[in-house]
Short mmCIF file of C-alpha atoms in Angstrom, two decimals:
data_model
loop_
_atom_site.label_atom_id
_atom_site.label_comp_id
_atom_site.label_asym_id
_atom_site.label_seq_id
_atom_site.Cartn_x
_atom_site.Cartn_y
_atom_site.Cartn_z
CA MET A 1 -79.33 -54.62 147.26
CA LYS A 2 -78.75 -56.51 144.00
CA LEU A 3 -75.48 -58.34 144.49
CA GLU A 4 -73.25 -57.79 141.46
CA ILE A 5 -69.88 -59.16 142.59
CA LEU A 6 -69.49 -61.83 145.27
CA ILE A 7 -66.14 -61.90 147.10
CA LEU A 8 -65.02 -65.14 148.74
CA ASP A 9 -62.83 -64.50 151.77
CA PHE A 10 -59.80 -66.78 152.15
CA GLY A 11 -58.35 -64.81 155.05
CA SER A 12 -56.51 -61.91 153.43
CA GLN A 13 -56.04 -58.76 155.51
CA TYR A 14 -57.03 -56.87 152.34
CA THR A 15 -60.35 -58.60 151.60
CA GLN A 16 -62.51 -55.68 152.77
CA LEU A 17 -60.60 -53.39 150.42
CA ILE A 18 -61.76 -55.38 147.38
CA ALA A 19 -65.39 -54.58 148.20
CA ARG A 20 -64.57 -50.95 148.97
CA ARG A 21 -62.68 -50.39 145.70
CA LEU A 22 -65.55 -51.85 143.68
CA ARG A 23 -68.17 -49.82 145.54
CA GLU A 24 -66.14 -46.64 145.04
CA ARG A 25 -66.59 -47.28 141.33
CA GLY A 26 -70.31 -47.87 141.59
CA VAL A 27 -70.27 -51.69 141.69
CA TYR A 28 -72.10 -53.33 144.60
CA ALA A 29 -70.04 -56.15 146.14
CA GLU A 30 -70.34 -58.28 149.28
CA ILE A 31 -67.95 -60.61 151.16
CA VAL A 32 -68.73 -64.12 152.45
CA PRO A 33 -66.49 -66.87 153.88
CA TYR A 34 -65.11 -69.07 151.10
CA PHE A 35 -67.07 -72.12 152.30
CA ASP A 36 -70.39 -70.29 151.84
CA GLY A 37 -69.51 -69.13 148.34
CA LEU A 38 -71.30 -71.76 146.27
CA GLN A 39 -74.55 -71.56 148.24
CA VAL A 40 -74.65 -67.74 148.19
CA ALA A 41 -73.80 -67.64 144.48
CA ARG A 42 -76.66 -70.03 143.69
CA GLU A 43 -79.12 -68.06 145.82
CA ARG A 44 -78.19 -64.49 144.84
CA LYS A 45 -76.86 -65.03 141.32
CA PRO A 46 -74.04 -62.45 141.15
CA LYS A 47 -72.60 -61.44 137.79
CA GLY A 48 -69.06 -62.21 138.93
CA ILE A 49 -67.07 -63.89 141.71
CA ILE A 50 -63.70 -62.90 143.20
CA PHE A 51 -61.47 -65.22 145.23
CA SER A 52 -59.51 -63.10 147.75
CA GLY A 53 -55.93 -63.57 148.84
CA GLY A 54 -55.01 -65.44 152.01
CA PRO A 55 -52.07 -66.18 154.32
CA ALA A 56 -51.94 -69.96 153.75
CA SER A 57 -50.30 -72.06 151.03
CA VAL A 58 -52.52 -74.09 148.73
CA TYR A 59 -50.30 -77.15 149.07
CA GLU A 60 -50.51 -77.23 152.89
CA GLU A 61 -52.65 -79.83 154.59
CA GLY A 62 -56.08 -78.39 155.36
CA ALA A 63 -55.67 -75.48 152.92
CA HIS A 64 -58.88 -73.58 152.19
CA ARG A 65 -60.61 -74.97 149.08
CA VAL A 66 -63.85 -74.32 147.22
CA ASP A 67 -66.48 -76.73 145.98
CA PRO A 68 -65.45 -77.37 142.32
CA ALA A 69 -69.10 -76.83 141.34
CA ILE A 70 -68.49 -73.09 141.66
CA TYR A 71 -66.45 -73.23 138.44
CA ARG A 72 -69.45 -74.67 136.60
CA LEU A 73 -71.86 -71.84 137.43
CA GLY A 74 -70.94 -70.03 134.22
CA VAL A 75 -70.08 -66.87 136.17
CA PRO A 76 -66.76 -65.06 135.51
CA ILE A 77 -64.23 -65.67 138.29
CA LEU A 78 -61.20 -63.59 139.24
CA GLY A 79 -58.59 -65.07 141.60
CA ILE A 80 -56.29 -62.74 143.56
CA CYS A 81 -52.97 -64.03 144.98
CA TYR A 82 -54.05 -67.12 146.99
CA GLY A 83 -57.12 -67.15 144.75
CA MET A 84 -54.88 -67.45 141.69
CA GLN A 85 -52.88 -70.28 143.23
CA LEU A 86 -56.07 -72.12 144.20
CA ILE A 87 -57.44 -71.86 140.67
CA SER A 88 -54.14 -73.09 139.25
CA VAL A 89 -54.08 -76.16 141.52
CA ASP A 90 -57.78 -76.90 140.97
CA PHE A 91 -57.20 -77.05 137.21
CA GLY A 92 -54.05 -79.18 137.34
CA GLY A 93 -51.30 -76.56 137.49
CA GLU A 94 -48.36 -76.52 139.90
CA VAL A 95 -47.73 -74.07 142.74
CA VAL A 96 -44.36 -73.99 144.52
CA LYS A 97 -42.54 -71.95 147.11
CA ALA A 98 -40.96 -69.03 145.27
CA ASP A 99 -37.15 -68.65 145.12
CA HIS A 100 -37.58 -64.91 145.57
CA HIS A 101 -40.40 -63.73 147.81
CA GLU A 102 -42.18 -60.68 146.50
CA TYR A 103 -43.32 -58.20 149.13
CA GLY A 104 -43.89 -54.64 148.04
CA LYS A 105 -44.01 -52.79 144.75
CA ALA A 106 -43.24 -54.48 141.47
CA GLU A 107 -43.48 -53.56 137.80
CA LEU A 108 -46.17 -55.49 135.95
CA PHE A 109 -45.51 -56.05 132.25
CA ILE A 110 -48.67 -56.71 130.21
CA ASP A 111 -47.85 -59.30 127.53
CA GLU A 112 -50.89 -58.82 125.34
CA PRO A 113 -53.96 -56.55 125.27
CA HIS A 114 -56.85 -57.78 127.38
CA LEU A 115 -60.11 -56.35 128.75
CA LEU A 116 -58.80 -56.88 132.29
CA PHE A 117 -56.05 -54.33 131.62
CA ASP A 118 -58.01 -52.00 129.34
CA GLY A 119 -56.80 -48.44 129.92
CA VAL A 120 -54.01 -49.59 132.26
CA SER A 121 -50.43 -48.37 131.73
CA ASN A 122 -47.78 -50.83 130.52
CA PRO A 123 -45.74 -51.36 132.60
CA THR A 124 -47.77 -50.49 135.70
CA LEU A 125 -46.91 -50.58 139.40
CA VAL A 126 -48.55 -53.32 141.46
CA TRP A 127 -48.30 -54.53 145.07
CA MET A 128 -47.04 -58.05 145.63
CA SER A 129 -47.37 -60.00 148.87
CA HIS A 130 -46.65 -63.70 148.37
CA SER A 131 -44.11 -66.42 149.01
CA ASP A 132 -45.63 -69.00 146.60
CA ARG A 133 -45.98 -68.79 142.86
CA VAL A 134 -47.47 -70.68 139.93
CA GLU A 135 -44.67 -72.80 138.46
CA ARG A 136 -46.65 -74.56 135.72
CA LEU A 137 -49.84 -73.29 134.13
CA PRO A 138 -52.91 -75.53 134.09
CA GLU A 139 -54.03 -76.80 130.73
CA GLY A 140 -55.97 -74.26 128.68
CA PHE A 141 -54.67 -71.20 130.58
CA LYS A 142 -52.37 -68.58 129.06
CA ARG A 143 -50.18 -65.84 130.48
CA ILE A 144 -51.21 -62.22 129.90
CA ALA A 145 -48.79 -60.43 132.29
CA HIS A 146 -45.61 -61.00 134.29
CA THR A 147 -43.18 -59.34 136.72
CA ARG A 148 -39.44 -59.88 136.96
CA ASN A 149 -39.89 -62.44 139.75
CA ALA A 150 -43.30 -63.86 138.79
CA PRO A 151 -43.44 -65.29 135.26
CA TYR A 152 -47.20 -65.80 135.62
CA ALA A 153 -48.48 -62.59 137.25
CA ALA A 154 -51.80 -62.73 135.35
CA ILE A 155 -53.38 -65.68 133.57
CA VAL A 156 -56.67 -66.40 131.85
CA ARG A 157 -58.78 -69.22 130.44
CA GLU A 158 -61.21 -67.50 128.12
CA ASP A 159 -63.50 -70.45 127.39
CA LEU A 160 -64.30 -70.83 131.12
CA ASN A 161 -64.26 -67.07 131.86
CA ILE A 162 -61.66 -67.58 134.61
CA TYR A 163 -59.02 -64.95 135.35
CA ALA A 164 -56.28 -64.82 137.97
CA ILE A 165 -53.66 -62.32 139.13
CA GLN A 166 -50.75 -62.73 141.55
CA PHE A 167 -50.77 -59.11 142.82
CA HIS A 168 -53.24 -57.15 144.98
CA PRO A 169 -55.26 -54.65 142.90
CA GLU A 170 -57.30 -53.58 145.94
CA VAL A 171 -54.53 -51.81 147.88
CA ALA A 172 -53.57 -48.17 147.39
CA HIS A 173 -50.02 -49.25 146.45
CA THR A 174 -51.42 -50.59 143.16
CA PRO A 175 -52.32 -47.19 141.63
CA GLU A 176 -54.38 -48.62 138.75
CA GLY A 177 -55.83 -51.51 140.75
CA GLY A 178 -59.28 -49.95 141.01
CA LYS A 179 -59.39 -49.73 137.22
CA ILE A 180 -58.47 -53.43 136.92
CA LEU A 181 -61.25 -54.44 139.33
CA GLU A 182 -63.73 -52.21 137.51
CA ASN A 183 -62.68 -53.73 134.17
CA PHE A 184 -63.43 -57.18 135.56
CA ALA A 185 -66.85 -56.09 136.85
CA ARG A 186 -68.04 -53.99 133.94
CA LYS A 187 -66.20 -55.23 130.84
CA ILE A 188 -65.97 -58.93 131.69
CA CYS A 189 -68.96 -59.54 134.01
CA GLY A 190 -71.23 -57.01 132.30
CA VAL A 191 -72.25 -55.02 135.40
CA THR A 192 -74.18 -51.93 134.28
CA SER A 193 -75.90 -50.77 137.46
CA ASN A 194 -74.51 -47.86 139.47
CA TRP A 195 -74.28 -48.24 143.25
CA ASN A 196 -74.67 -44.86 144.97
CA MET A 197 -76.22 -43.32 148.05
CA LYS A 198 -79.32 -41.99 146.29
CA ASN A 199 -80.19 -45.48 145.12
CA PHE A 200 -79.38 -46.86 148.58
CA ILE A 201 -81.72 -44.38 150.28
CA SER A 202 -84.67 -45.18 148.02
CA GLU A 203 -84.20 -48.94 148.41
CA GLN A 204 -83.71 -48.79 152.18
CA VAL A 205 -86.70 -46.50 152.72
CA GLU A 206 -88.87 -49.03 150.91
CA LYS A 207 -87.43 -51.97 152.89
CA ILE A 208 -87.82 -50.18 156.24
CA ARG A 209 -91.44 -49.24 155.53
CA GLU A 210 -92.25 -52.78 154.47
CA ARG A 211 -90.70 -54.30 157.59
CA VAL A 212 -91.91 -51.77 160.18
CA GLY A 213 -95.43 -51.25 158.88
CA GLU A 214 -97.40 -49.22 161.44
CA LYS A 215 -95.13 -50.15 164.38
CA LYS A 216 -92.69 -47.89 166.25
CA VAL A 217 -88.90 -47.89 166.37
CA ILE A 218 -86.64 -46.65 169.19
CA SER A 219 -83.31 -45.16 168.14
CA ALA A 220 -80.46 -44.64 170.63
CA LEU A 221 -78.80 -41.47 169.36
CA SER A 222 -75.32 -40.87 170.74
CA GLY A 223 -74.46 -37.94 168.49
CA GLY A 224 -71.83 -40.05 166.68
CA VAL A 225 -71.87 -40.49 162.92
CA ASP A 226 -73.37 -44.02 162.78
CA SER A 227 -76.29 -43.44 165.15
CA SER A 228 -76.98 -40.00 163.63
CA VAL A 229 -77.19 -41.35 160.08
CA THR A 230 -79.29 -44.32 161.24
CA THR A 231 -81.74 -41.97 162.93
CA ALA A 232 -81.93 -39.62 159.93
CA LEU A 233 -82.57 -42.50 157.50
CA LEU A 234 -85.26 -44.04 159.69
CA TYR A 235 -87.01 -40.71 160.13
CA LYS A 236 -87.07 -40.24 156.36
CA ALA A 237 -88.65 -43.69 156.03
CA ILE A 238 -91.21 -43.75 158.87
CA GLY A 239 -91.46 -40.21 160.21
CA GLU A 240 -93.00 -39.92 163.67
CA GLN A 241 -93.14 -43.69 164.12
CA LEU A 242 -89.49 -43.20 165.14
CA ILE A 243 -88.69 -42.50 168.80
CA PRO A 244 -85.15 -41.03 168.84
CA ILE A 245 -83.62 -40.81 172.33
CA PHE A 246 -80.50 -38.78 173.11
CA VAL A 247 -78.98 -39.16 176.58
CA ASP A 248 -76.93 -36.20 177.85
CA THR A 249 -74.44 -37.89 180.15
CA GLY A 250 -72.66 -34.66 181.07
CA LEU A 251 -69.53 -36.16 179.49
CA LEU A 252 -69.99 -34.59 176.07
CA ARG A 253 -67.76 -32.14 174.24
CA LYS A 254 -68.40 -28.40 174.28
CA ASN A 255 -71.79 -27.53 172.70
CA GLU A 256 -72.30 -31.14 171.57
CA ARG A 257 -75.83 -31.43 172.92
CA GLU A 258 -76.78 -28.15 171.24
CA GLN A 259 -75.27 -29.31 167.92
CA VAL A 260 -77.22 -32.57 168.01
CA GLU A 261 -80.47 -30.81 168.91
CA HIS A 262 -79.96 -28.24 166.13
CA ALA A 263 -79.18 -30.90 163.51
CA PHE A 264 -82.20 -33.05 164.29
CA ARG A 265 -84.82 -30.61 165.53
CA ASP A 266 -84.07 -27.56 163.38
CA LEU A 267 -82.59 -29.00 160.19
CA LEU A 268 -84.30 -32.41 159.89
CA HIS A 269 -87.37 -31.58 162.04
CA VAL A 270 -86.98 -34.84 163.98
CA PRO A 271 -88.89 -34.86 167.33
CA LEU A 272 -85.80 -35.66 169.37
CA ILE A 273 -86.22 -36.77 172.99
CA VAL A 274 -83.36 -35.47 175.15
CA VAL A 275 -82.83 -37.06 178.56
CA ASP A 276 -80.79 -34.89 180.91
CA ALA A 277 -78.88 -37.39 183.07
CA ARG A 278 -75.83 -35.26 183.85
CA GLU A 279 -76.33 -35.22 187.59
CA LYS A 280 -76.85 -38.99 187.77
CA PHE A 281 -73.66 -39.78 185.83
CA LEU A 282 -71.49 -37.35 187.81
CA ASN A 283 -72.82 -38.64 191.13
CA ARG A 284 -72.01 -42.23 190.11
CA LEU A 285 -68.46 -41.22 189.12
CA LYS A 286 -67.61 -39.41 192.37
CA GLY A 287 -64.33 -40.63 193.83
CA VAL A 288 -63.75 -43.14 190.98
CA THR A 289 -60.26 -43.08 189.43
CA ASP A 290 -59.83 -46.53 187.86
CA PRO A 291 -60.38 -46.35 184.06
CA GLU A 292 -62.17 -49.70 183.77
CA GLN A 293 -64.44 -48.88 186.68
CA LYS A 294 -65.31 -45.58 185.01
CA ARG A 295 -66.25 -47.39 181.80
CA LYS A 296 -68.42 -49.92 183.60
CA ILE A 297 -70.24 -47.28 185.64
CA ILE A 298 -70.92 -45.19 182.55
CA GLY A 299 -72.09 -48.23 180.53
CA HIS A 300 -74.42 -49.51 183.26
CA THR A 301 -75.81 -46.04 183.95
CA PHE A 302 -76.48 -45.46 180.27
CA ILE A 303 -78.42 -48.73 180.05
CA GLU A 304 -80.40 -47.82 183.15
CA VAL A 305 -81.31 -44.35 181.86
CA PHE A 306 -82.13 -45.61 178.38
CA GLU A 307 -84.31 -48.42 179.71
CA GLU A 308 -86.22 -45.99 181.93
CA GLU A 309 -86.99 -43.81 178.94
CA ALA A 310 -87.78 -46.76 176.65
CA LYS A 311 -90.38 -48.07 179.13
CA LYS A 312 -92.40 -44.93 178.46
CA HIS A 313 -92.87 -46.20 174.90
CA SER A 314 -94.34 -49.66 175.43
CA ASP A 315 -95.77 -49.65 171.92
CA ALA A 316 -92.28 -49.77 170.35
CA THR A 317 -91.38 -53.00 168.54
CA PHE A 318 -87.94 -52.28 167.10
CA LEU A 319 -84.57 -50.97 168.31
CA ALA A 320 -82.48 -49.23 165.65
CA GLN A 321 -78.77 -49.94 165.64
CA GLY A 322 -75.93 -48.36 163.66
CA THR A 323 -74.23 -51.65 162.68
CA LEU A 324 -71.81 -51.18 159.77
CA TYR A 325 -70.57 -53.71 157.21
CA PRO A 326 -67.15 -54.20 158.86
CA ASP A 327 -69.04 -55.20 162.07
CA VAL A 328 -70.96 -57.81 160.07
CA ILE A 329 -67.82 -59.14 158.38
CA GLU A 330 -65.97 -59.35 161.70
CA SER A 331 -68.88 -61.24 163.27
CA VAL A 332 -69.04 -63.71 160.39
CA SER A 333 -65.27 -64.19 160.60
CA VAL A 334 -65.74 -65.88 163.97
CA LYS A 335 -66.50 -68.98 161.93
CA GLY A 336 -64.56 -67.97 158.82
CA PRO A 337 -60.90 -67.65 157.79
CA SER A 338 -60.25 -64.00 158.62
CA LYS A 339 -58.84 -63.09 161.99
CA THR A 340 -61.56 -61.88 164.35
CA ILE A 341 -61.02 -58.33 165.61
CA LYS A 342 -64.21 -57.93 167.62
CA SER A 343 -67.63 -59.53 167.98
CA HIS A 344 -70.71 -57.62 166.98
CA HIS A 345 -72.83 -56.35 169.88
CA ASN A 346 -75.87 -54.22 170.60
CA VAL A 347 -75.64 -50.43 170.55
CA GLY A 348 -74.29 -49.17 173.88
CA GLY A 349 -74.36 -52.72 175.20
CA LEU A 350 -78.17 -52.55 175.43
CA PRO A 351 -79.55 -55.76 176.96
CA GLU A 352 -81.44 -58.39 175.01
CA LYS A 353 -84.16 -58.46 177.69
CA MET A 354 -85.62 -55.31 176.15
CA ASN A 355 -87.40 -57.70 173.79
CA LEU A 356 -87.12 -55.37 170.81
CA GLU A 357 -86.34 -56.56 167.30
CA LEU A 358 -83.15 -55.10 165.87
CA ILE A 359 -83.30 -53.03 162.73
CA GLU A 360 -79.93 -52.23 161.15
CA PRO A 361 -80.28 -50.11 157.99
CA LEU A 362 -76.54 -49.42 157.61
CA ARG A 363 -75.30 -53.01 157.86
CA GLU A 364 -74.36 -53.04 154.14
CA LEU A 365 -72.18 -49.89 154.33
CA PHE A 366 -68.57 -49.01 155.05
CA LYS A 367 -67.77 -45.92 157.16
CA ASP A 368 -66.96 -43.67 154.21
CA GLU A 369 -70.28 -44.65 152.61
CA VAL A 370 -72.12 -43.82 155.84
CA ARG A 371 -70.61 -40.33 155.77
CA ARG A 372 -71.72 -39.80 152.17
CA LEU A 373 -75.17 -41.07 153.09
CA GLY A 374 -75.37 -38.60 155.99
CA VAL A 375 -74.64 -35.67 153.67
CA GLU A 376 -77.22 -36.97 151.18
CA LEU A 377 -79.80 -37.09 154.01
CA GLY A 378 -79.14 -33.45 154.91
CA LEU A 379 -77.03 -33.83 158.03
CA PRO A 380 -74.46 -31.03 158.46
CA GLU A 381 -70.96 -31.97 157.29
CA GLU A 382 -69.56 -30.83 160.65
CA LEU A 383 -71.52 -33.66 162.29
CA VAL A 384 -70.98 -36.25 159.56
CA TYR A 385 -67.21 -35.81 159.24
CA ARG A 386 -66.37 -35.35 162.91
CA HIS A 387 -63.60 -37.40 164.49
CA PRO A 388 -64.40 -40.62 166.41
CA PHE A 389 -65.53 -40.06 170.00
CA PRO A 390 -65.50 -42.78 172.69
CA GLY A 391 -68.73 -43.98 174.28
CA PRO A 392 -67.61 -43.01 177.82
CA GLY A 393 -66.94 -39.51 176.51
CA LEU A 394 -64.63 -37.08 178.26
CA ALA A 395 -64.50 -39.30 181.36
CA ILE A 396 -61.67 -41.36 179.87
CA ARG A 397 -59.80 -38.22 178.80
CA ILE A 398 -59.57 -37.07 182.41
CA MET A 399 -56.90 -38.88 184.39
CA GLY A 400 -58.34 -39.65 187.80
CA GLU A 401 -61.65 -38.48 189.23
CA VAL A 402 -64.22 -36.85 186.96
CA THR A 403 -65.63 -33.62 188.40
CA GLU A 404 -67.56 -30.66 187.02
CA GLU A 405 -64.42 -28.54 187.36
CA SER A 406 -62.22 -31.00 185.46
CA LEU A 407 -64.85 -31.40 182.74
CA ALA A 408 -65.09 -27.62 182.32
CA ILE A 409 -61.29 -27.30 181.92
CA LEU A 410 -61.08 -30.17 179.44
CA ARG A 411 -64.04 -28.99 177.34
CA GLU A 412 -62.50 -25.55 176.84
CA ALA A 413 -59.03 -26.87 176.03
CA ASP A 414 -60.42 -29.48 173.62
CA ALA A 415 -62.62 -26.91 171.87
CA ILE A 416 -59.63 -24.62 171.30
CA PHE A 417 -57.57 -27.50 169.86
CA ILE A 418 -60.34 -28.52 167.44
CA GLU A 419 -61.10 -24.91 166.49
CA GLU A 420 -57.45 -24.27 165.59
CA LEU A 421 -57.19 -27.54 163.64
CA LYS A 422 -60.08 -26.39 161.49
CA LYS A 423 -58.70 -22.86 161.16
CA TRP A 424 -55.33 -24.21 159.95
CA GLY A 425 -56.98 -26.68 157.55
CA LEU A 426 -55.66 -29.68 159.50
CA TYR A 427 -58.83 -31.18 160.96
CA ASN A 428 -59.66 -33.42 158.01
CA LYS A 429 -56.02 -34.46 157.61
CA VAL A 430 -55.84 -36.31 160.94
CA TRP A 431 -57.83 -39.38 161.96
CA GLN A 432 -58.57 -38.20 165.48
CA ALA A 433 -57.54 -35.30 167.71
CA PHE A 434 -58.41 -34.36 171.27
CA ALA A 435 -57.14 -32.92 174.54
CA VAL A 436 -56.47 -34.86 177.75
CA LEU A 437 -56.49 -33.47 181.30
CA LEU A 438 -53.64 -35.13 183.15
CA ASN A 439 -54.64 -33.95 186.61
CA VAL A 440 -50.92 -33.37 187.18
CA GLN A 441 -49.92 -29.96 188.49
CA SER A 442 -46.62 -28.26 187.73
CA VAL A 443 -44.94 -24.97 188.58
CA GLY A 444 -45.32 -22.09 186.18
CA VAL A 445 -44.94 -18.30 186.00
CA MET A 446 -47.82 -16.13 184.82
CA GLY A 447 -47.13 -12.42 185.03
CA ASP A 448 -44.95 -11.98 188.10
CA ASN A 449 -46.70 -14.74 190.00
CA ARG A 450 -45.78 -18.35 190.64
CA THR A 451 -48.50 -20.80 189.58
CA TYR A 452 -49.09 -24.45 190.37
CA GLU A 453 -51.70 -25.61 187.89
CA ASN A 454 -52.87 -28.32 185.50
CA THR A 455 -51.23 -29.85 182.44
CA ILE A 456 -53.11 -30.52 179.19
CA ALA A 457 -51.85 -33.15 176.74
CA LEU A 458 -52.77 -32.83 173.08
CA ARG A 459 -53.23 -36.03 171.07
CA ALA A 460 -53.54 -36.28 167.26
CA VAL A 461 -53.07 -39.46 165.22
CA ASP A 462 -53.08 -40.61 161.62
CA SER A 463 -54.82 -43.92 160.91
CA THR A 464 -57.12 -45.70 158.47
CA ASP A 465 -59.11 -47.91 160.81
CA GLY A 466 -58.01 -47.08 164.36
CA MET A 467 -56.38 -50.51 164.78
CA THR A 468 -52.92 -49.00 164.38
CA ALA A 469 -52.02 -45.31 164.43
CA ARG A 470 -49.06 -42.97 164.13
CA PHE A 471 -48.91 -39.62 165.89
CA SER A 472 -49.62 -36.73 163.52
CA ARG A 473 -46.66 -34.56 162.53
CA LEU A 474 -48.41 -31.27 163.24
CA PRO A 475 -46.47 -28.03 162.54
CA TYR A 476 -44.63 -26.49 165.47
CA ASP A 477 -46.15 -23.07 164.74
CA PHE A 478 -49.60 -24.60 165.01
CA LEU A 479 -48.81 -26.37 168.28
CA GLU A 480 -47.37 -23.16 169.70
CA GLU A 481 -50.55 -21.27 168.79
CA VAL A 482 -52.79 -23.91 170.40
CA ALA A 483 -50.68 -24.05 173.58
CA THR A 484 -50.64 -20.26 173.90
CA ARG A 485 -54.41 -20.02 173.52
CA ILE A 486 -55.12 -22.81 176.03
CA ILE A 487 -52.81 -21.34 178.68
CA ASN A 488 -54.18 -17.83 178.16
CA GLU A 489 -57.87 -18.72 177.89
CA VAL A 490 -58.43 -21.75 180.14
CA ASP A 491 -58.29 -21.02 183.85
CA GLY A 492 -56.33 -23.61 185.81
CA VAL A 493 -53.88 -24.62 183.02
CA ASN A 494 -50.24 -23.47 182.84
CA ARG A 495 -48.63 -26.19 180.71
CA VAL A 496 -49.43 -27.97 177.40
CA VAL A 497 -47.60 -31.06 176.07
CA TYR A 498 -47.93 -33.04 172.82
CA ASP A 499 -48.24 -36.85 172.80
CA ILE A 500 -45.84 -38.36 170.23
CA SER A 501 -46.50 -42.05 170.97
CA SER A 502 -47.95 -44.36 168.32
CA LYS A 503 -50.31 -47.34 168.53
CA PRO A 504 -48.92 -49.86 169.39
CA PRO A 505 -47.45 -49.71 171.98
CA ALA A 506 -49.72 -46.89 173.23
CA THR A 507 -53.47 -46.76 172.64
CA ILE A 508 -55.15 -43.80 170.93
CA GLU A 509 -57.21 -42.90 174.02
CA TRP A 510 -55.35 -42.44 177.29
CA GLU A 511 -57.74 -44.60 179.33
#
């Protein structure tokens, strides 16, 4: 993709949001560690550069700095929070610890009209998160906006095309922040291109064809959004040179295998290979109750089954992987300023000894962009917008041993929960929802008879990234309807409870 705006990461927890807000407005942006900024800018020639925020203070020893040559590239630069303070210090201004820390919403007063604030209300709400502030402006800079506690909330030096703001335009708490970022990209940097999924498809199809040539690609299709979209895009690009493999572990949700087969075979006409490994997985899980042991057994068995199938296609050269842009950023951050959340790894933990080259067509996309891409490629919205589902499947939603009987109970209960969420218009309002079989029996009364049967726990959470989550405040009438249906329709269940714990301290999944 043609890089329009380059974002230098100084460690802010909001850095990814800068790229997302720009992309939402049709501007293609990428993030690199601050110390790679100059080299990347010289190589890829963006139309603008943004310095992100960061947790450090510019006057601390070892504070993150940029090569001053970046200011001489002639490319417009926008500094955000730490980025503003860095620019101020680099040009001879003074940054001090603020008397009044600003965390949260503040009113921004625009002092004079400027392209950066074109079409923005005056005053406008912005989100502040800083304990330092610019005390004295560098020579040649002027103030264009302020808040009650920050006399220099936005500054500019027109002759050098350098702009800086103390607040965070990328967060949702700055309602007009997306407009400010778009103004910088389009009205100051002159970006005219429009980043969208149609353009992405055409460019990626061309790149995939050029790289793959006449060779074959294996795709590990789990039925999740990322692997499904990866497979659909590759099939559009190379047709029957793609070898898509779907492993039925026996740990899938109700009708999941049928849904995947219908989407790929009937709708997209992809020659999907389905490996029925249900018996093998269930045999390996017999008598196992420890959650970590379950995960390891499932992971190793998946690799074994996948490798057995892959060996049948010795002419394959590539392995397709559904790597997303946050995975790439998190991997790069191992050596950069942002806190590492996880390291990037192969799909399903597939071993490097397979000697296949990785091909990752989604590595430039965020999750919401992947979903839009899936719809554009013709995948059903029910598949594209489904909730996250763990790799080990229903096995970690069954407390204790996994058996055919327990799987059957859980599948039915889970299906009822999801069906009712959709019926009540709640499915797309929660991040993730599912049922858990506790394998705990309790006394109940059904008809005139005493029962001693299973308990189902319902779990629904609200989140943005799965790192933290709050339990969903679902209506009592809805919960009553779901509980009644599960108890009446699922044999072996006489009690339903709702999980009201948040993450942390609990995790989203129970195991």
